[in-house]
Structures are given as structure tokens and as C-alpha cells.
Amino acid sequence: MTTAVSLPLVESPLQPEAAVLDVTVAAGDGYVGRIPAGGSFRIVDLHGNQAVDTLFYDAENLANRYSAMDTIREQGRAYLTTGSRLLSVDLDLLVTITADTCGRHDTLGGACAQESNVVRYGMHTRHQHACRETFLRYGARVGIGARELGHNINFFMNVPLSPDGSLTFADGLSAPGKYIEVRAARDVLVLISNCPQLNNPCNGWDPTPVRLLGWWSR
Ligand SMILES: [Zn+2]
């Protein structure tokens, strides 16, 4: 069975030169920041096939966080792309995906953790850095702890659902320069782990940096 997809690619008119936020997140590093209501936020997969584990929160109420289950049920499809409305556990709209030049993003596969690495790949991976640790390290800066970590989005990660219902971590559909862009429906916090995983193809076996761009009035 092939994983052929029709990709509804949508580009953004926003120009990097006009961005008020422009940071590069090194391979395996993280980021936390605020996107004001109405602001646009872009993640650029600089080298291709890099999973970017991402969580969104209502900036005024961290318990009102992104809900993968509610988002999937309300949009009636498993993957995220342009037009996807990312909902919170209280069914509030956090952000809408407004541009996507990759075409498919996962929100079923979860984030890697040192514990799951050991189960999947063996005890020798116990020391390897993982997304859950990055979420906790950067989340601590804004009051996000283990209780606030819910199910995440894996931008640029390809986790096809097979006809029999099984999930696989497949080679990515992304490529250098592909990006995803969202518009905030309210003030949100974005928490990112630029995935350090070395044991499956989610990062093309070689984690690489990503660029974050933001457009809003200061
Ligand atoms: Zn990871």
C-alpha cells in the first residue's frame, strides 16, 4: 500500500523581512513564546523532514490547552493542514492553520520521551534527550508543568493511518523550506520541542534546525 496523498498546498503572503519574531531553534532544542490574538506564526522546516512537536495554550488559562481529540473529531479528519482549526479542551479556537506548503501534519503519534524510547528502542537509548524533557524545560519558564502537557502536534511528521487502523512512523513528506503557518484566535502560548529523536525516520535520522517567524503589531 502506498501513502500517496493529494496535498492542498497553500502559501502565505507574509514576508520574512516584515516579521517581528525571527528565531532559529537548533536541532533538539526548544522554544516557548506568546502569539497575540490576530498574530501569525510560521514554522519553517529549514532542512526537511524535521518533526516539530508543538503545544498551544490559552495564554490566560494554561489548563485550556490544545486538544488533539476534539480537533480531530470536529474537523472529521485525522491529519492537520490548511483550514484546520486547532481547538482546546474547552472547545475554544486557539489557532487556525492558514498556510501549509507541506500538506500533512500528525497529531496522533505523540511526543517522544525517555521512557517510551526505552520501550521502543532499548535500554541503550535511556540517556538520549527527548521531547518531553524539552517541553518541561521550556514550559517551566511560563508555568507549564507536567500536569499541563497534553497530546501534541507533530508538524512535518508523517504518521499514515493504514486501512486496518494501524499507525506507522513513515518517511516524511516535508522538504527544505516547507512551512506551516497559523493565526491566533486569542492570545496563545506556543511550546515547541524541535524533536531530537534518532531512532525512527521522523527526523530523517538526522535532527536539524527550524526557523520561527511571527507577524503582529508590537
Ligand atoms: Zn521527539
Short mmCIF file of C-alpha atoms in Angstrom, two decimals, residues 57-208:
data_model
loop_
_atom_site.label_atom_id
_atom_site.label_comp_id
_atom_site.label_asym_id
_atom_site.label_seq_id
_atom_site.Cartn_x
_atom_site.Cartn_y
_atom_site.Cartn_z
CA TYR A 57 -2.29 27.08 25.25
CA ASP A 58 -4.81 29.78 26.04
CA ALA A 59 -2.36 32.36 27.42
CA GLU A 60 -4.89 33.44 30.07
CA ASN A 61 -5.64 29.90 31.27
CA LEU A 62 -2.97 27.23 30.82
CA ALA A 63 -5.45 24.48 31.70
CA ASN A 64 -7.29 25.38 28.48
CA ARG A 65 -4.77 23.67 26.22
CA TYR A 66 -4.73 22.12 22.76
CA SER A 67 -6.91 19.01 22.42
CA ALA A 68 -5.99 16.60 19.63
CA MET A 69 -9.12 14.53 20.19
CA ASP A 70 -11.54 17.47 19.98
CA THR A 71 -9.71 18.93 16.97
CA ILE A 72 -9.85 15.63 15.04
CA ARG A 73 -13.50 14.95 15.89
CA GLU A 74 -14.72 18.44 14.98
CA GLN A 75 -12.86 18.58 11.64
CA GLY A 76 -13.69 14.97 10.81
CA ARG A 77 -10.22 14.05 9.61
CA ALA A 78 -7.07 12.70 11.20
CA TYR A 79 -4.41 14.93 9.67
CA LEU A 80 -3.82 18.65 10.04
CA THR A 81 -3.39 21.09 7.14
CA THR A 82 -4.65 24.47 5.89
CA GLY A 83 -8.06 25.22 7.35
CA SER A 84 -7.62 23.01 10.40
CA ARG A 85 -9.00 24.74 13.49
CA LEU A 86 -6.94 23.72 16.49
CA LEU A 87 -9.30 23.53 19.46
CA SER A 88 -8.74 23.49 23.19
CA VAL A 89 -10.10 21.10 25.81
CA ASP A 90 -12.85 23.71 26.42
CA LEU A 91 -13.60 23.72 22.65
CA ASP A 92 -12.24 27.24 22.22
CA LEU A 93 -10.43 28.01 18.98
CA LEU A 94 -6.73 28.54 19.73
CA VAL A 95 -5.25 28.89 16.23
CA THR A 96 -6.24 28.18 12.63
CA ILE A 97 -3.75 26.82 10.09
CA THR A 98 -3.70 29.50 7.38
CA ALA A 99 -0.86 28.26 5.16
CA ASP A 100 0.85 24.92 4.62
CA THR A 101 3.38 24.07 1.92
CA CYS A 102 3.99 20.53 3.25
CA GLY A 103 0.39 19.27 3.21
CA ARG A 104 0.15 16.86 6.10
CA HIS A 105 0.89 17.04 9.81
CA ASP A 106 0.38 14.47 12.53
CA THR A 107 -1.41 14.81 15.83
CA LEU A 108 -1.77 11.12 16.69
CA GLY A 109 1.81 9.98 17.24
CA GLY A 110 2.52 11.85 20.47
CA ALA A 111 5.86 13.13 21.70
CA CYS A 112 8.95 11.07 22.37
CA ALA A 113 10.03 10.58 25.98
CA GLN A 114 12.97 8.82 27.57
CA GLU A 115 10.58 6.16 28.90
CA SER A 116 8.95 5.44 25.52
CA ASN A 117 12.36 5.38 23.83
CA VAL A 118 13.43 2.59 26.19
CA VAL A 119 10.25 0.59 25.48
CA ARG A 120 10.53 1.04 21.70
CA TYR A 121 14.25 1.09 21.05
CA GLY A 122 16.00 -0.44 24.06
CA MET A 123 17.78 0.49 27.27
CA HIS A 124 20.76 1.95 25.41
CA THR A 125 18.53 4.91 24.44
CA ARG A 126 17.71 5.79 28.09
CA HIS A 127 20.20 8.68 28.20
CA GLN A 128 19.04 10.21 24.91
CA HIS A 129 17.35 13.58 25.07
CA ALA A 130 13.60 13.52 24.22
CA CYS A 131 10.74 15.94 23.50
CA ARG A 132 9.05 15.53 26.86
CA GLU A 133 12.17 16.82 28.62
CA THR A 134 12.32 19.82 26.28
CA PHE A 135 8.62 20.58 26.91
CA LEU A 136 9.24 20.53 30.66
CA ARG A 137 12.43 22.61 30.48
CA TYR A 138 10.94 25.41 28.34
CA GLY A 139 7.47 25.12 29.86
CA ALA A 140 8.90 25.86 33.32
CA ARG A 141 9.65 29.39 32.13
CA VAL A 142 5.93 30.19 31.79
CA GLY A 143 4.35 27.97 34.43
CA ILE A 144 3.68 24.92 32.23
CA GLY A 145 4.46 21.72 34.14
CA ALA A 146 3.81 18.00 33.66
CA ARG A 147 0.10 18.49 34.50
CA GLU A 148 -0.28 20.86 31.55
CA LEU A 149 1.37 18.57 28.98
CA GLY A 150 -1.36 17.14 26.76
CA HIS A 151 -1.34 15.40 23.44
CA ASN A 152 0.72 17.39 20.92
CA ILE A 153 1.01 18.19 17.25
CA ASN A 154 3.93 16.84 15.24
CA PHE A 155 4.34 19.39 12.47
CA PHE A 156 6.05 17.94 9.35
CA MET A 157 5.78 14.37 10.73
CA ASN A 158 4.19 11.71 8.56
CA VAL A 159 2.23 9.11 10.52
CA PRO A 160 -0.04 7.43 7.99
CA LEU A 161 -3.17 5.63 9.14
CA SER A 162 -3.41 2.29 7.36
CA PRO A 163 -6.75 0.86 6.16
CA ASP A 164 -6.58 -1.62 9.03
CA GLY A 165 -6.24 1.24 11.51
CA SER A 166 -2.56 0.83 12.30
CA LEU A 167 -0.13 3.74 12.64
CA THR A 168 3.41 3.87 11.30
CA PHE A 169 6.19 6.43 11.59
CA ALA A 170 6.97 6.83 7.90
CA ASP A 171 9.47 8.81 5.90
CA GLY A 172 8.50 12.45 5.88
CA LEU A 173 6.68 14.32 3.11
CA SER A 174 8.43 17.54 4.01
CA ALA A 175 11.44 19.10 2.26
CA PRO A 176 13.82 22.02 2.84
CA GLY A 177 11.94 25.32 3.16
CA LYS A 178 8.46 23.84 3.65
CA TYR A 179 6.43 25.72 6.24
CA ILE A 180 3.26 25.78 8.25
CA GLU A 181 1.58 28.99 9.40
CA VAL A 182 -1.15 29.60 11.96
CA ARG A 183 -3.20 32.62 13.00
CA ALA A 184 -4.02 33.05 16.69
CA ALA A 185 -7.72 33.36 17.55
CA ARG A 186 -6.85 34.58 21.06
CA ASP A 187 -3.63 35.25 22.96
CA VAL A 188 -1.85 31.88 22.96
CA LEU A 189 1.39 30.41 24.22
CA VAL A 190 3.26 28.11 21.86
CA LEU A 191 5.60 25.48 23.32
CA ILE A 192 7.93 23.68 20.91
CA SER A 193 10.35 20.79 21.04
CA ASN A 194 12.43 20.52 17.89
CA CYS A 195 12.48 16.73 18.09
CA PRO A 196 15.89 15.13 18.87
CA GLN A 197 14.70 11.57 18.02
CA LEU A 198 17.42 9.42 16.39
CA ASN A 199 15.70 6.01 16.43
CA ASN A 200 12.98 6.36 13.77
CA PRO A 201 12.61 8.24 10.47
CA CYS A 202 10.56 11.15 11.89
CA ASN A 203 13.62 13.41 11.56
CA GLY A 204 15.16 11.65 8.58
CA TRP A 205 17.60 10.04 11.10
CA ASP A 206 19.27 13.47 11.40
CA PRO A 207 17.64 16.21 13.53
CA THR A 208 18.06 19.69 12.04
#
